[in-house]
Short mmCIF file of C-alpha atoms in Angstrom, two decimals:
data_model
loop_
_atom_site.label_atom_id
_atom_site.label_comp_id
_atom_site.label_asym_id
_atom_site.label_seq_id
_atom_site.Cartn_x
_atom_site.Cartn_y
_atom_site.Cartn_z
CA MET Z 3 87.17 100.16 63.06
CA ASN Z 4 85.74 103.49 62.71
CA GLU Z 5 87.88 106.57 61.29
CA LEU Z 6 87.96 108.05 64.38
CA HIS Z 7 88.90 105.25 65.96
CA GLY Z 8 91.76 104.74 62.85
CA LEU Z 9 93.18 108.09 63.42
CA PHE Z 10 93.62 106.86 67.58
CA PHE Z 11 95.69 104.22 66.91
CA TRP Z 12 97.53 106.48 64.08
CA GLY Z 13 98.50 108.42 67.06
CA PHE Z 14 99.24 106.07 69.25
CA LEU Z 15 101.44 105.03 67.47
CA LEU Z 16 103.02 107.67 66.62
CA LEU Z 17 102.56 108.49 70.46
CA PHE Z 18 104.58 105.78 70.98
CA GLY Z 19 107.58 106.27 68.98
CA ALA Z 20 108.38 109.33 70.66
CA VAL Z 21 107.45 108.70 73.62
CA MET Z 22 110.34 106.06 73.61
CA TYR Z 23 112.87 108.02 71.87
CA LEU Z 24 112.27 110.66 74.75
CA ILE Z 25 113.56 107.64 77.18
CA SER Z 26 115.95 106.43 75.36
CA PRO Z 27 119.73 107.31 76.05
CA ARG Z 28 121.85 108.71 73.66
CA SER Z 29 125.41 106.75 73.47
CA SER Z 30 127.76 108.34 71.09
CA ASP Z 31 130.38 105.74 71.82
CA ASP Z 32 131.50 102.06 71.20
CA ALA Z 33 130.81 101.11 74.91
CA GLY Z 34 127.57 102.26 75.50
CA PHE Z 35 126.59 102.33 71.40
CA PHE Z 36 127.12 98.58 70.98
CA ARG Z 37 128.11 96.66 74.46
CA GLY Z 38 125.46 98.64 76.19
CA HIS Z 39 127.31 100.54 78.60
CA ASP Z 40 126.72 103.01 80.72
CA ALA Z 41 127.45 106.62 80.82
CA GLN Z 42 130.39 105.71 83.38
CA GLY Z 43 131.04 102.53 81.49
CA ARG Z 44 128.93 100.11 83.59
CA GLY Z 45 127.19 97.21 82.32
CA PRO Z 46 122.43 97.14 83.17
CA SER Z 47 121.69 96.10 86.03
CA GLU Z 48 120.84 92.15 86.44
CA TRP Z 49 117.53 92.96 86.86
CA ALA Z 50 117.08 95.77 83.81
CA LEU Z 51 118.93 92.36 81.34
CA MET Z 52 117.28 90.60 82.68
CA MET Z 53 113.53 92.17 81.24
CA SER Z 54 115.50 92.91 78.75
CA VAL Z 55 116.17 89.50 77.18
CA PHE Z 56 112.87 88.53 78.00
CA ILE Z 57 111.31 91.20 76.16
CA SER Z 58 113.33 91.16 73.86
CA TRP Z 59 112.61 87.55 73.09
CA ILE Z 60 108.79 87.88 72.72
CA PHE Z 61 108.95 88.40 69.01
CA ALA Z 62 105.94 90.39 67.57
CA LYS Z 63 105.86 86.92 65.38
CA SER Z 64 105.81 84.90 67.92
CA VAL Z 65 103.44 86.08 69.98
CA THR Z 66 100.94 85.36 66.41
CA ASN Z 67 102.39 82.19 66.18
CA ALA Z 68 102.18 80.77 70.45
CA ALA Z 69 97.85 81.85 69.13
CA ASN Z 70 97.97 80.49 65.88
CA LEU Z 71 99.63 76.94 67.79
CA GLY Z 72 96.48 77.26 70.17
CA ALA Z 73 93.98 77.67 67.31
CA ALA Z 74 95.27 74.58 65.93
CA TYR Z 75 97.02 72.13 67.99
CA GLY Z 76 94.96 73.58 71.63
CA ILE Z 77 96.88 73.85 74.43
CA VAL Z 78 99.34 70.87 73.81
CA GLY Z 79 100.82 73.75 69.96
CA GLY Z 80 100.80 76.94 72.99
CA LEU Z 81 103.37 73.83 75.70
CA ALA Z 82 105.02 73.39 72.37
CA TYR Z 83 106.28 76.83 70.59
CA ALA Z 84 106.42 78.19 74.40
CA THR Z 85 109.43 75.42 75.07
CA TYR Z 86 111.15 77.49 72.79
CA TRP Z 87 111.15 80.03 75.59
CA LEU Z 88 114.29 76.98 77.35
CA SER Z 89 116.38 78.04 74.84
CA ILE Z 90 117.26 80.54 77.29
CA PRO Z 91 117.75 79.93 79.98
CA VAL Z 92 120.20 76.83 78.08
CA ALA Z 93 122.37 79.98 76.32
CA GLY Z 94 123.09 80.75 79.22
CA VAL Z 95 124.06 77.91 80.26
CA VAL Z 96 126.81 77.91 77.65
CA ILE Z 97 127.59 81.08 77.66
CA TYR Z 98 128.53 81.01 80.95
CA ARG Z 99 130.91 77.65 80.87
CA LEU Z 100 132.98 79.38 77.65
CA ARG Z 101 133.46 83.20 79.26
CA THR Z 102 134.39 81.26 82.69
CA ARG Z 103 135.90 77.84 81.14
CA GLU Z 104 137.69 79.37 77.30
CA GLY Z 105 137.75 82.44 78.19
CA ALA Z 106 135.25 83.53 75.26
CA THR Z 107 134.48 87.97 74.84
CA GLY Z 108 131.57 87.14 72.43
CA LEU Z 109 130.63 84.02 69.78
CA VAL Z 110 132.39 85.92 67.10
CA SER Z 111 135.96 86.19 68.24
CA PHE Z 112 135.41 82.62 70.25
CA LEU Z 113 134.39 81.46 67.33
CA VAL Z 114 137.58 82.37 65.07
CA GLY Z 115 140.01 80.95 68.70
CA LYS Z 116 138.58 77.91 68.11
CA TYR Z 117 137.74 77.25 65.11
CA GLY Z 118 139.33 79.57 62.71
CA ARG Z 119 137.75 83.04 60.49
CA GLY Z 120 136.31 80.47 58.03
CA ALA Z 121 134.02 79.01 60.98
CA ALA Z 122 133.35 82.89 61.62
CA LEU Z 123 132.95 84.08 58.38
CA ALA Z 124 129.71 81.36 57.85
CA PHE Z 125 127.92 81.77 61.38
CA SER Z 126 127.99 85.88 60.89
CA VAL Z 127 125.88 84.95 57.67
CA ALA Z 128 123.56 82.92 59.15
CA ILE Z 129 123.06 85.30 61.99
CA LEU Z 130 122.63 87.95 58.78
CA VAL Z 131 119.53 86.19 57.69
CA ARG Z 132 118.38 86.21 60.98
CA LEU Z 133 118.92 88.89 61.32
CA PHE Z 134 117.30 90.17 58.31
CA ASN Z 135 114.51 87.79 58.65
CA GLU Z 136 113.14 89.56 61.82
CA VAL Z 137 113.23 93.18 61.03
CA TRP Z 138 110.06 91.75 58.42
CA SER Z 139 108.73 89.75 60.50
CA ASN Z 140 108.24 91.40 63.04
CA THR Z 141 106.62 94.63 61.30
CA ALA Z 142 104.33 92.20 58.69
CA VAL Z 143 102.77 91.44 62.70
CA VAL Z 144 102.29 95.73 62.96
CA GLY Z 145 100.85 95.66 59.63
CA GLY Z 146 98.52 93.53 59.97
CA TYR Z 147 96.26 94.70 62.45
CA TYR Z 148 96.11 98.01 60.43
CA GLY Z 149 94.84 96.40 57.34
CA GLU Z 150 94.44 93.60 55.27
CA SER Z 151 97.78 92.45 53.69
CA GLY Z 152 99.58 94.21 50.64
CA THR Z 153 96.54 97.34 51.36
CA ALA Z 154 98.03 100.49 51.80
CA ALA Z 155 97.14 100.57 55.32
CA PHE Z 156 98.84 97.56 56.18
CA ILE Z 157 102.12 99.18 54.21
CA GLY Z 158 101.85 102.13 55.53
CA ALA Z 159 101.65 101.26 58.93
CA ALA Z 160 104.42 98.68 59.07
CA LEU Z 161 106.53 101.56 57.73
CA LEU Z 162 105.89 104.02 59.81
CA PHE Z 163 106.30 101.54 62.88
CA THR Z 164 109.23 100.79 61.57
CA ALA Z 165 110.32 104.71 61.18
CA VAL Z 166 109.52 105.02 64.48
CA VAL Z 167 111.05 102.34 66.16
CA LEU Z 168 114.95 102.99 63.66
CA PHE Z 169 113.77 106.71 65.66
CA TYR Z 170 114.73 105.67 68.59
CA SER Z 171 117.37 103.25 67.91
CA LEU Z 172 119.59 105.43 65.82
CA LYS Z 173 119.63 107.78 69.26
CA GLY Z 174 121.76 104.62 71.80
CA GLY Z 175 122.32 101.35 70.40
CA LEU Z 176 122.01 98.65 72.07
CA ARG Z 177 121.66 101.45 75.28
CA SER Z 178 118.79 102.55 73.92
CA SER Z 179 117.63 99.14 73.23
CA ILE Z 180 117.84 98.21 77.31
CA PHE Z 181 116.62 100.59 78.55
CA THR Z 182 113.46 100.68 76.48
CA ASP Z 183 113.41 97.26 77.27
CA VAL Z 184 112.13 97.33 80.58
CA VAL Z 185 109.30 100.02 79.49
CA GLN Z 186 108.53 98.43 76.37
CA ALA Z 187 108.59 94.56 78.80
CA VAL Z 188 106.02 96.64 81.22
CA VAL Z 189 103.60 97.48 78.27
CA PHE Z 190 103.75 93.89 77.93
CA LEU Z 191 102.66 92.44 80.32
CA LEU Z 192 99.90 94.82 81.71
CA PHE Z 193 98.59 94.07 78.60
CA LEU Z 194 98.79 91.04 78.02
CA GLY Z 195 97.12 90.75 81.38
CA VAL Z 196 94.36 93.26 79.64
CA VAL Z 197 94.08 90.90 76.76
CA VAL Z 198 93.66 87.41 79.42
CA ALA Z 199 91.03 88.91 81.90
CA VAL Z 200 88.76 89.83 78.26
CA VAL Z 201 89.08 86.65 76.37
CA LEU Z 202 89.97 83.95 78.75
CA PRO Z 203 86.82 84.07 80.70
CA ALA Z 204 85.18 83.43 78.34
CA HIS Z 205 85.24 79.37 79.29
CA SER Z 206 86.88 77.69 82.82
CA PRO Z 207 90.30 77.04 83.17
CA THR Z 208 89.77 73.31 82.68
CA GLN Z 209 87.74 73.55 78.80
CA LEU Z 210 91.34 76.23 77.67
CA LEU Z 211 93.64 73.46 79.73
CA SER Z 212 91.70 70.20 78.33
CA GLU Z 213 91.77 71.34 74.74
CA GLY Z 214 94.27 69.23 72.42
CA ARG Z 215 95.26 65.74 72.10
CA PHE Z 216 98.70 64.51 73.50
CA THR Z 217 99.59 62.91 70.50
CA LEU Z 218 102.09 63.34 68.02
CA ALA Z 219 99.86 64.00 65.28
CA GLY Z 220 98.24 67.02 68.50
CA GLY Z 221 101.28 68.65 67.54
CA VAL Z 222 103.80 66.85 70.62
CA ASP Z 223 105.71 66.50 67.09
CA LEU Z 224 105.97 70.16 67.27
CA LEU Z 225 106.91 69.83 71.15
CA LEU Z 226 108.81 67.24 70.22
CA VAL Z 227 111.31 69.85 67.40
CA ALA Z 228 111.33 72.29 69.90
CA LEU Z 229 112.64 70.39 72.79
CA LEU Z 230 115.40 69.30 70.54
CA GLN Z 231 116.15 73.19 68.35
CA VAL Z 232 116.32 74.30 72.36
CA PHE Z 233 120.39 73.18 72.51
CA SER Z 234 121.36 74.71 68.55
CA TYR Z 235 118.28 77.66 67.90
CA PRO Z 236 119.29 80.28 70.94
CA PHE Z 237 122.94 80.17 69.37
CA HIS Z 238 121.81 82.28 66.14
CA ASP Z 239 120.22 85.18 67.62
CA PRO Z 240 122.19 88.26 68.23
CA VAL Z 241 119.41 89.66 70.37
CA LEU Z 242 120.11 87.23 72.27
CA THR Z 243 123.80 86.34 72.88
CA ASP Z 244 124.47 89.90 72.05
CA ARG Z 245 123.20 90.62 76.20
CA GLY Z 246 125.10 87.21 76.81
CA PHE Z 247 129.09 89.45 76.95
CA ILE Z 248 127.59 92.71 78.75
CA SER Z 249 127.34 91.80 81.92
CA ARG Z 250 128.32 90.11 85.23
CA GLU Z 251 128.45 85.86 84.16
CA LYS Z 252 127.01 84.76 87.56
CA SER Z 253 125.10 88.10 86.56
CA MET Z 254 124.00 87.40 83.19
CA LEU Z 255 123.40 83.57 84.20
CA ARG Z 256 120.51 84.58 86.92
CA ALA Z 257 118.93 87.93 84.02
CA PHE Z 258 118.25 84.47 81.31
CA ILE Z 259 117.09 81.55 83.40
CA VAL Z 260 114.59 84.11 85.30
CA ALA Z 261 113.66 85.68 81.70
CA GLY Z 262 113.53 82.03 80.53
CA VAL Z 263 111.14 81.20 83.00
CA LEU Z 264 108.93 84.20 82.23
CA GLY Z 265 109.19 83.97 78.72
CA PHE Z 266 107.90 80.42 78.76
CA LEU Z 267 104.88 81.26 80.65
CA GLY Z 268 103.57 84.71 79.32
CA ILE Z 269 103.84 82.41 75.93
CA LEU Z 270 102.06 79.99 77.56
CA ALA Z 271 99.76 82.57 78.74
CA PHE Z 272 98.77 84.17 75.02
CA SER Z 273 98.43 80.76 73.48
CA LEU Z 274 94.91 80.31 75.51
CA VAL Z 275 94.41 83.41 72.81
CA GLY Z 276 95.05 81.43 70.58
CA VAL Z 277 92.64 78.42 72.16
CA HIS Z 278 89.55 80.14 72.87
CA ALA Z 279 89.49 81.00 69.79
CA ARG Z 280 89.11 77.24 68.37
CA LEU Z 281 86.63 77.18 71.47
CA GLU Z 282 85.05 79.51 69.62
CA GLY Z 283 85.69 78.45 65.37
CA ILE Z 284 87.83 80.85 64.62
CA THR Z 285 90.44 78.80 63.39
CA SER Z 286 91.14 80.18 59.78
CA GLY Z 287 93.28 82.71 59.14
CA SER Z 288 96.79 83.00 59.79
CA ASN Z 289 96.78 85.64 62.32
CA ILE Z 290 94.13 84.99 64.96
CA PRO Z 291 94.97 87.40 67.19
CA ALA Z 292 93.85 89.71 65.37
CA ASP Z 293 91.11 87.80 64.84
CA VAL Z 294 89.64 87.18 68.34
CA ALA Z 295 91.37 91.24 68.58
CA ARG Z 296 87.96 92.51 65.91
CA GLY Z 297 85.48 90.51 67.88
CA LEU Z 298 86.94 93.40 71.60
CA GLY Z 299 85.79 96.37 71.31
CA PHE Z 300 87.32 98.98 71.63
CA ALA Z 301 89.26 98.62 73.98
CA GLY Z 302 89.98 95.14 74.16
CA PHE Z 303 91.91 96.06 70.20
CA PHE Z 304 93.47 98.97 71.67
CA ALA Z 305 95.10 96.30 74.09
CA MET Z 306 96.24 93.34 71.94
CA ILE Z 307 97.64 96.14 69.14
CA ALA Z 308 99.96 97.39 72.27
CA VAL Z 309 101.18 94.04 73.07
CA MET Z 310 102.08 93.37 69.48
CA ILE Z 311 103.53 96.67 69.28
CA SER Z 312 105.36 96.50 72.91
CA SER Z 313 106.44 92.97 72.41
CA ALA Z 314 108.01 93.92 68.39
CA ALA Z 315 109.56 97.12 69.10
CA SER Z 316 111.77 95.27 71.99
CA THR Z 317 112.92 93.07 69.18
CA LEU Z 318 113.01 94.99 66.59
CA ASP Z 319 115.56 97.83 68.18
CA SER Z 320 117.52 94.97 69.76
CA THR Z 321 117.49 93.89 65.45
CA PHE Z 322 118.91 97.25 64.38
CA SER Z 323 121.83 97.37 67.46
CA SER Z 324 122.98 93.47 66.94
CA LEU Z 325 123.10 94.09 62.87
CA SER Z 326 124.99 97.14 64.07
CA LYS Z 327 127.43 95.34 65.50
CA SER Z 328 127.53 93.13 63.11
CA VAL Z 329 128.67 94.62 60.31
CA ALA Z 330 130.95 98.12 62.62
CA GLN Z 331 132.87 95.96 64.16
CA GLU Z 332 133.00 92.67 64.00
CA LEU Z 333 132.86 91.72 60.50
CA PRO Z 334 136.86 94.53 60.14
CA MET Z 335 137.47 92.25 62.65
CA LEU Z 336 136.76 88.93 60.71
CA ALA Z 337 139.09 90.80 57.70
CA GLY Z 338 141.84 91.08 59.80
CA ARG Z 339 141.61 95.01 60.40
CA GLU Z 340 141.44 96.91 63.66
CA PRO Z 341 138.49 97.97 64.22
CA LEU Z 342 137.43 101.25 61.95
CA PRO Z 343 137.78 104.60 63.75
CA ARG Z 344 133.88 105.92 63.32
CA ALA Z 345 131.99 102.15 63.94
CA VAL Z 346 129.23 104.10 65.97
CA ARG Z 347 128.04 105.86 62.53
CA ILE Z 348 128.74 103.04 60.22
CA GLY Z 349 126.58 101.48 62.18
CA ALA Z 350 123.88 104.26 62.40
CA LEU Z 351 124.30 103.86 59.17
CA THR Z 352 123.90 99.52 58.91
CA MET Z 353 120.52 100.50 60.12
CA VAL Z 354 119.11 102.22 57.83
CA VAL Z 355 119.11 100.01 55.77
CA PHE Z 356 118.53 97.09 56.73
CA ALA Z 357 115.09 98.87 57.84
CA LEU Z 358 114.55 99.79 53.87
CA LEU Z 359 116.01 96.22 53.37
CA GLY Z 360 114.53 94.15 56.10
CA ASN Z 361 110.80 95.37 54.92
CA LEU Z 362 111.23 94.41 51.22
CA PRO Z 363 109.82 90.77 52.17
CA MET Z 364 106.80 92.05 53.56
CA LEU Z 365 105.83 93.96 51.00
CA ALA Z 366 105.78 90.66 49.10
CA GLY Z 367 103.49 88.85 52.12
CA THR Z 368 105.97 86.29 52.98
CA ASP Z 369 105.05 83.84 56.13
CA ILE Z 370 105.95 84.51 58.96
CA LEU Z 371 105.90 81.36 60.55
CA LYS Z 372 108.12 80.85 57.83
CA ALA Z 373 111.13 81.96 59.33
CA THR Z 374 111.10 80.32 62.97
CA THR Z 375 111.25 76.75 62.03
CA ILE Z 376 112.73 76.77 59.15
CA SER Z 377 116.16 78.33 60.14
CA GLY Z 378 116.02 76.57 63.26
CA THR Z 379 116.36 73.19 61.51
CA MET Z 380 118.87 75.20 59.56
CA VAL Z 381 120.80 75.74 62.49
CA ILE Z 382 120.92 72.87 63.86
CA GLY Z 383 124.81 71.66 64.11
CA LEU Z 384 125.27 75.16 66.35
CA ALA Z 385 124.00 72.41 69.34
CA PRO Z 386 127.75 70.12 69.56
CA ILE Z 387 129.84 73.35 68.78
CA PHE Z 388 129.10 75.20 71.26
CA LEU Z 389 127.86 72.37 73.89
CA PHE Z 390 130.21 69.96 72.79
CA SER Z 391 133.63 72.79 72.22
CA ARG Z 392 135.95 71.63 75.45
CA TRP Z 393 136.04 68.16 74.21
CA VAL Z 394 138.09 69.53 71.10
CA GLY Z 395 141.04 71.62 70.62
CA TYR Z 396 141.40 74.12 67.69
CA SER Z 397 139.20 72.03 64.11
CA PRO Z 398 138.05 74.01 61.47
CA LEU Z 399 137.16 70.85 60.57
CA SER Z 400 134.35 70.04 63.10
CA PHE Z 401 132.08 72.82 62.97
CA HIS Z 402 132.34 72.64 59.13
CA LEU Z 403 131.43 69.61 58.63
CA ALA Z 404 128.88 69.90 61.51
CA PHE Z 405 127.17 73.72 61.00
CA TRP Z 406 127.14 73.15 57.19
CA SER Z 407 124.59 69.51 56.79
CA GLY Z 408 123.04 70.78 60.15
CA MET Z 409 122.30 73.56 56.54
CA LEU Z 410 121.92 71.53 53.84
CA LEU Z 411 119.53 69.02 56.30
CA GLY Z 412 117.34 72.41 57.13
CA ILE Z 413 117.68 73.78 53.34
CA LEU Z 414 116.89 69.91 51.61
CA GLN Z 415 113.78 70.09 54.76
CA ALA Z 416 112.57 73.16 52.92
CA ILE Z 417 111.98 72.17 49.70
CA HIS Z 418 110.85 68.43 50.75
CA LEU Z 419 112.96 66.61 49.36
CA ILE Z 420 113.99 65.05 53.34
CA PRO Z 421 112.75 61.00 52.81
CA PRO Z 422 109.01 60.04 53.73
CA SER Z 423 111.28 57.25 56.07
CA TRP Z 424 112.47 60.32 58.12
CA ALA Z 425 109.11 61.01 59.51
CA ILE Z 426 108.49 60.85 63.21
CA GLY Z 427 105.09 59.20 63.43
CA ASP Z 428 102.23 60.39 60.73
CA GLY Z 429 101.39 63.81 61.98
CA LYS Z 430 101.79 68.50 60.41
CA TYR Z 431 105.72 68.58 61.82
CA ALA Z 432 106.71 64.40 61.02
CA ILE Z 433 108.89 64.92 59.31
CA LEU Z 434 109.97 68.05 60.45
CA LEU Z 435 110.74 66.18 64.09
CA GLY Z 436 112.92 63.58 62.10
CA THR Z 437 115.06 66.27 60.51
CA ASN Z 438 115.21 67.42 64.02
CA LEU Z 439 116.32 64.20 65.45
CA TYR Z 440 118.53 62.14 63.13
CA GLY Z 441 120.55 65.17 61.77
CA LEU Z 442 121.28 66.24 65.61
CA ALA Z 443 122.74 63.06 65.56
CA LEU Z 444 124.60 63.98 62.08
CA CYS Z 445 125.59 66.58 63.46
CA SER Z 446 126.92 65.64 66.05
CA VAL Z 447 128.63 62.50 65.30
CA ALA Z 448 130.10 64.92 61.94
CA PHE Z 449 131.84 67.63 65.00
CA PHE Z 450 133.52 64.98 66.07
CA LEU Z 451 134.61 62.40 63.04
CA PRO Z 452 138.15 64.77 62.50
CA LEU Z 453 138.91 63.40 66.26
CA LEU Z 454 137.75 59.24 65.40
CA MET Z 455 139.83 59.68 61.75
CA SER Z 456 142.87 61.16 63.40
CA GLY Z 457 142.75 58.63 65.64
CA LYS Z 458 142.64 61.53 68.89
CA ARG Z 459 141.52 60.58 71.98
CA LEU Z 460 138.62 62.64 73.01
CA ARG Z 461 139.60 64.91 76.18
CA SER Z 462 138.48 68.32 77.79
CA CYS Z 463 140.42 71.37 75.67
CA GLU Z 464 139.72 74.20 77.65
CA THR Z 465 142.36 77.02 75.20
CA PRO Z 466 140.73 81.03 75.42
CA ALA Z 467 139.22 81.80 72.48
#
């Protein structure tokens, strides 16, 4: 981009932050800052919750990954990645059951009542790692549109983006996050439409939808991985699950189902940008959308930046609000202490600390795709813990056997120590598929093992948390 265009894009980043700050509501009490309630104590409307869940799960890195997989595998790659958005309806159904049949008011408090404080602590550490990853993986995507990784422009844009999101997040916590999510969702959908309208007419719908091979090696292995992980993946992301406890149960469930469908369609649509790149021979590099955008001219490049900034901001402000709640409210509860008298101030300080520390991996240039696939494998043990909770009473051992089995398998997979015999097919994700399929079965058996060892019969145990 020339100097004038460069100034325009930097100005847009500053303007975006200023507008979000001006429109976001201020919250100074726990109900608003941590639970998204308004000044009258009301939770968000069903429509606002749906838009918030939709856009906060359209991470900038996920949009980039969808296009990258579309470039690598054609429409199969897009379908595979879009399948992860079925996690949202799954989470909605499970949280609805936890709230209505087991009396849950939050995942951490539910775990304390069902599996003990040690289980809740292990879970909390896992989600803190997840949230830490969300900071750098989204700021790095935005930085990639301003310069090459490691350059002053890349780092400067990533840090400036972090600062503008932090600025308005401190104003109102989750209340600000949900309010601005609605605006960001509209911006995202508008500019996604512009990008699709500019890029896709270069090829016929038949070309776009028939590109790729429905074989294990052609990306179906990743599609199957996604189908397995939707039963565990959503529960280690408080950006999603925190929103499951702030409105009425039926409204929440409807909002989650609609948001999941919209997310699936949105990710699939954007993956077609990657399919376009594949047809054009643009398949190298780790940021296919940025490569495509540079060939679209000023208007097209601006639309792509608007898509990325709106999606990244919605995730980052939600990440900050979830971090603040975890540190200021949930960790003290796990320590057996009363709610902190200055919880909002501690939550705000938590946001600042993680804004600084969370960008360290970005400065080191970590691969953004790894933040999703590996963490997804490590938490496969959460599937039986939440899906089958009604069939056990108070059973800490069930949690730990399932959870740590999944973590061990995820670590072994990450350091390439899973035996080759576990591979299913011969594609890139053959080992990942085998690890998730056999691992999910192993974690489920481990979850029920304490009941089988004690000779107890499986029964529905719906004890309130």
